[in-house]
PDB file of C-alpha atoms in Angstrom:
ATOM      1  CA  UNK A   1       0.000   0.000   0.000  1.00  0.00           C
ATOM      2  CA  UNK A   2       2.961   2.377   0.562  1.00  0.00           C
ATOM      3  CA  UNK A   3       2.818   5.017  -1.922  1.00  0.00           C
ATOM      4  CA  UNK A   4      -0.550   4.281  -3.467  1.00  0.00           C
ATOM      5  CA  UNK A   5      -2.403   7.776  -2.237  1.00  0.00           C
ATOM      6  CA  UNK A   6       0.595  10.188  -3.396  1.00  0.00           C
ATOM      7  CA  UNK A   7      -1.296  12.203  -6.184  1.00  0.00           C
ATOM      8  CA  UNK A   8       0.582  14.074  -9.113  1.00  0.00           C
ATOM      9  CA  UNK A   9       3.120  11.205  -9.829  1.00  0.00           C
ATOM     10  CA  UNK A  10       3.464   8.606 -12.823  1.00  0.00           C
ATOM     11  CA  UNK A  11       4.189   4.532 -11.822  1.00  0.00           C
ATOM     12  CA  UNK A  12       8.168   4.969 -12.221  1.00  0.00           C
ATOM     13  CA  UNK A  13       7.945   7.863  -9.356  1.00  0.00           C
ATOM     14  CA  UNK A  14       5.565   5.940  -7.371  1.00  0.00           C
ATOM     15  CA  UNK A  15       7.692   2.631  -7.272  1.00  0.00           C
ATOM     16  CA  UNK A  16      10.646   4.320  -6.817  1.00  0.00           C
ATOM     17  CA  UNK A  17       8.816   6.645  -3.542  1.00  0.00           C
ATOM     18  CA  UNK A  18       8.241   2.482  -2.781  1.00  0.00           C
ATOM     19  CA  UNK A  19      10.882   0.902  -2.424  1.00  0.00           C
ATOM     20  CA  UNK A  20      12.566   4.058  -1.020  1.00  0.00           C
ATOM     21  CA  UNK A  21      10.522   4.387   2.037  1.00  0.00           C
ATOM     22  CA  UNK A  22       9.955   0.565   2.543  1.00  0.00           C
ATOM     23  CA  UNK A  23      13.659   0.099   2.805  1.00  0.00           C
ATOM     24  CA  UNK A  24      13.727   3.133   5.161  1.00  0.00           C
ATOM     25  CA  UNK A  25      11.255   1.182   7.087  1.00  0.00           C
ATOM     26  CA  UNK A  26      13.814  -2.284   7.049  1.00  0.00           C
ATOM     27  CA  UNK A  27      16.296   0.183   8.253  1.00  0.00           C
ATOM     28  CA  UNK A  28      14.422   1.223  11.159  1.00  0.00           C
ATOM     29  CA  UNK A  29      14.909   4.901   9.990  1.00  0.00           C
ATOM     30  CA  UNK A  30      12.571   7.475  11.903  1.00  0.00           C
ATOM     31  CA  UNK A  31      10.616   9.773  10.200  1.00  0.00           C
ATOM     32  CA  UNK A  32      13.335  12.727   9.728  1.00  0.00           C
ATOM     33  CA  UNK A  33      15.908   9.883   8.145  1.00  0.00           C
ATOM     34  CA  UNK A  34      12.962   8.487   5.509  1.00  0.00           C
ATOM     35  CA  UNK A  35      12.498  12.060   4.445  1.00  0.00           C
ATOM     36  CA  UNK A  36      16.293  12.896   3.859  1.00  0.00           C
ATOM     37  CA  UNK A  37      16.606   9.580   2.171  1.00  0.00           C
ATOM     38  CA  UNK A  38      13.682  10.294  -0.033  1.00  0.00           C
ATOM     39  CA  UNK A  39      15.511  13.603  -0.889  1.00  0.00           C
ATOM     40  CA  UNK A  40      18.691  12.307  -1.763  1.00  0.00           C
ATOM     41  CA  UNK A  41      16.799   9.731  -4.014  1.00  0.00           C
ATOM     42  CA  UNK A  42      14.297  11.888  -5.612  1.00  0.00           C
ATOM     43  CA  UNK A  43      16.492  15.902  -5.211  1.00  0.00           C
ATOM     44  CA  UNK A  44      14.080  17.538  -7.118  1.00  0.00           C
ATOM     45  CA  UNK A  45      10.874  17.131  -5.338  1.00  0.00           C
ATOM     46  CA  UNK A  46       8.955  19.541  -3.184  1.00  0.00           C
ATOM     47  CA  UNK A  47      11.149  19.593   0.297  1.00  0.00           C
ATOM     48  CA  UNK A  48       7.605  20.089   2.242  1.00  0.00           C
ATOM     49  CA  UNK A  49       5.499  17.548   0.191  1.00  0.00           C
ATOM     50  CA  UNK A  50       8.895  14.976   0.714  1.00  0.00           C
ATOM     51  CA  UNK A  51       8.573  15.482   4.669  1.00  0.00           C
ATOM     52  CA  UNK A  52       4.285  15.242   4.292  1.00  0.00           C
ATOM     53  CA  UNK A  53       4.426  12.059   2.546  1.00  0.00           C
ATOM     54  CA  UNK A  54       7.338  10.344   4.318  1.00  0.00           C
ATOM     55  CA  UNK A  55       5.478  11.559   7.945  1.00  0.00           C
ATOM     56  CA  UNK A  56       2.180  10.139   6.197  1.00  0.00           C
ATOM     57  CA  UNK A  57       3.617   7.028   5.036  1.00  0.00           C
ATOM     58  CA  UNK A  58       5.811   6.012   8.190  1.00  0.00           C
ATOM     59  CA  UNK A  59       2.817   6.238  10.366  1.00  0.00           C
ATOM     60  CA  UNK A  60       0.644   4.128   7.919  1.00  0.00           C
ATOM     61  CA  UNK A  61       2.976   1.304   8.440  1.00  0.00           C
ATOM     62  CA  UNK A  62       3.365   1.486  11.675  1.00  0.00           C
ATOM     63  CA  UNK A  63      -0.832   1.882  12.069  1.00  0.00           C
ATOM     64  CA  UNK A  64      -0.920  -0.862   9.684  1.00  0.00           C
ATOM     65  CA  UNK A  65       1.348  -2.929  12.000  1.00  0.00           C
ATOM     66  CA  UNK A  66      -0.352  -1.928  15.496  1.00  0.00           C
ATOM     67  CA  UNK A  67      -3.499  -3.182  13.848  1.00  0.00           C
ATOM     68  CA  UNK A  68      -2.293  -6.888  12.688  1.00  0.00           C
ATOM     69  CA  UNK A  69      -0.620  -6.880  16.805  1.00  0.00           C
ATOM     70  CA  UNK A  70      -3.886  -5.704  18.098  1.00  0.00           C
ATOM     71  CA  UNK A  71      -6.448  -7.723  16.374  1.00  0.00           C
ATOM     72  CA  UNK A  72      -4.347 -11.071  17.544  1.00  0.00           C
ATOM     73  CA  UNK A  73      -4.855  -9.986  21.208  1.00  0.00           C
ATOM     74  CA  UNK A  74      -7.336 -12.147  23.585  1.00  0.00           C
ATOM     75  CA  UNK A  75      -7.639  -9.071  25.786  1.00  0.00           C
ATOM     76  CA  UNK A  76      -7.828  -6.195  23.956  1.00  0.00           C
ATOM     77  CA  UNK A  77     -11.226  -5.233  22.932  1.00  0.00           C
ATOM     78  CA  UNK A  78     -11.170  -1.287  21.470  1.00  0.00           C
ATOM     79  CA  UNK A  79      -8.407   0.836  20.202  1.00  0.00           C
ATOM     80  CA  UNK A  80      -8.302   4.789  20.309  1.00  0.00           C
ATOM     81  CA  UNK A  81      -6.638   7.497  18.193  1.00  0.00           C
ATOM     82  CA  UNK A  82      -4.514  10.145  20.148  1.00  0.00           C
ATOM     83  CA  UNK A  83      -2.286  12.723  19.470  1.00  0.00           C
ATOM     84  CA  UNK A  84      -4.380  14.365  16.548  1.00  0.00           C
ATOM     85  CA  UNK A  85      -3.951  18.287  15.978  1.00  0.00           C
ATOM     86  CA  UNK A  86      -8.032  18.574  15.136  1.00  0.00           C
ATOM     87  CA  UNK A  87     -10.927  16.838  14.282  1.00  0.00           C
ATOM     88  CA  UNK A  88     -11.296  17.969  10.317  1.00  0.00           C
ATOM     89  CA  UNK A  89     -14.674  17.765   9.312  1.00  0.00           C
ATOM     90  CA  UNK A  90     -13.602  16.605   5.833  1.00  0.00           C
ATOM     91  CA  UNK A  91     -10.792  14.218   6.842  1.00  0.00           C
ATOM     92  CA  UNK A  92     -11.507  10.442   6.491  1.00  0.00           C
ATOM     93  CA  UNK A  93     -14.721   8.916   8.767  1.00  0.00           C
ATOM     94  CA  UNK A  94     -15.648   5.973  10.471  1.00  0.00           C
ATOM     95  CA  UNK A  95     -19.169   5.415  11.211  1.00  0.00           C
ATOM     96  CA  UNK A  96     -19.941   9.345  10.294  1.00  0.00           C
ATOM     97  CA  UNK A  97     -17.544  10.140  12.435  1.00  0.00           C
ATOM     98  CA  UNK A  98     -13.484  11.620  11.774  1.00  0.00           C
ATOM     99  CA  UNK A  99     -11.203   9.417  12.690  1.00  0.00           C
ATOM    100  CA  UNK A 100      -8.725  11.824  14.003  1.00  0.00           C
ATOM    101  CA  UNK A 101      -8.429  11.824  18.093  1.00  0.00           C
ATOM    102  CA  UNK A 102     -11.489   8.929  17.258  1.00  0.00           C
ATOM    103  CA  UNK A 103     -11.973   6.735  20.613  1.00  0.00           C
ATOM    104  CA  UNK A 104     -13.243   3.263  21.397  1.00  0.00           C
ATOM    105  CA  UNK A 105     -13.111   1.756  17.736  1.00  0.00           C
ATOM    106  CA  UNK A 106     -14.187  -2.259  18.442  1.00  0.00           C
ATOM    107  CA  UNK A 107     -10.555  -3.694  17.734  1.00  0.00           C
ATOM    108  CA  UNK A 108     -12.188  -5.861  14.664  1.00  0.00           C
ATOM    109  CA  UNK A 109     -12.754  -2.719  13.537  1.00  0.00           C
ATOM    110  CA  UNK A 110      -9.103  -1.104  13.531  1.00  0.00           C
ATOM    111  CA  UNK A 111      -8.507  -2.128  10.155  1.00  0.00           C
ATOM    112  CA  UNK A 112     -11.404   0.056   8.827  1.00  0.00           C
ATOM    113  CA  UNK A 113     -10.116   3.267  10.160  1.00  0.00           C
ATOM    114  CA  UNK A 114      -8.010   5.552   7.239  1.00  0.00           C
ATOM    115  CA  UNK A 115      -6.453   8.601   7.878  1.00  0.00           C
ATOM    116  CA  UNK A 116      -5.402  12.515   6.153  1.00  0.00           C
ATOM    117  CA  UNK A 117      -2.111  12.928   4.674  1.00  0.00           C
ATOM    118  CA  UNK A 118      -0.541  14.258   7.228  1.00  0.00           C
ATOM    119  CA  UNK A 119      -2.332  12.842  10.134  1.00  0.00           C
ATOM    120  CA  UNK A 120      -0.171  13.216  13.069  1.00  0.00           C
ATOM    121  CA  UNK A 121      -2.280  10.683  15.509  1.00  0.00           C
ATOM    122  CA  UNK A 122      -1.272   7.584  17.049  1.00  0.00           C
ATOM    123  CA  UNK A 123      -3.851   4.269  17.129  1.00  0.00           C
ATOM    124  CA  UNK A 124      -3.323   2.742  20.637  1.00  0.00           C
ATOM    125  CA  UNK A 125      -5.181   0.375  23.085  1.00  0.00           C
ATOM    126  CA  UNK A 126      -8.072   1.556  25.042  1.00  0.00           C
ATOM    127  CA  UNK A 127     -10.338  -1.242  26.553  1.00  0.00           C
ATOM    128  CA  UNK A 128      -9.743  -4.449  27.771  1.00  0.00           C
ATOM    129  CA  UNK A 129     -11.770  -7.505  28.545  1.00  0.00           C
ATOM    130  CA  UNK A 130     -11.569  -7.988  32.391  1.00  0.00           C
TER     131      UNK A 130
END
């Protein structure tokens, strides 16, 4: 999924943004390392848009990952989204509702949730079955 909701780019761009950031990711590289590595791979791209989409990106995977960890637990039973800088009335919904700063999503549910380029919020545990 890496790299599939970066607008404005042909396939060659896209796979390269790809492989870039998912060997950042193999690396272990945080968020400031992806995005100098993406600009010493791809110099003439947009500085700002380079530091949106590796922020965007690196949290994806790491959402993507919580999720596959969370939905295997026996005593977790909803996950919340912190750390948001707003609720945008636009951004992506769950249930008719943003998902940004969302709270007590049903963990089969975690896997539903999408987020805003951008999106600076953090999916972690928030009920548990006694």
């Amino acid at each position: 999924e890496i790299g599939q909701r970066i607008v404005g780019i042909n396939d060659t761009t896209r796979k390269l943004f790809r492989r870039t950031i998912e060997g950042a990711i193999k690396d272990g590289l945080s968020v400031t390392e992806t995005a100098k590595r993406l600009r010493e791979v791809l110099p003439r791209f947009n500085r700002s848009r380079i530091n949106t989409i590796a922020r965007t990106e690196t949290n994806n995977a790491w959402t993507r990952g919580s999720v596959s960890v969370f939905q295997e637990s026996k005593t977790l039973t909803h996950v919340s989204v912190i750390g948001c800088e707003a609720r945008e009335p636009h951004s992506p919904q769950y249930r008719g509702e943003s998902t940004c700063n969302i709270q007590d999503v049903p963990v089969e549910d975690s896997h539903l949730l999408e987020f805003h380029p951008n999106h600076t919020g953090t999916m972690v545990p928030s009920r548990f079955r006694e």
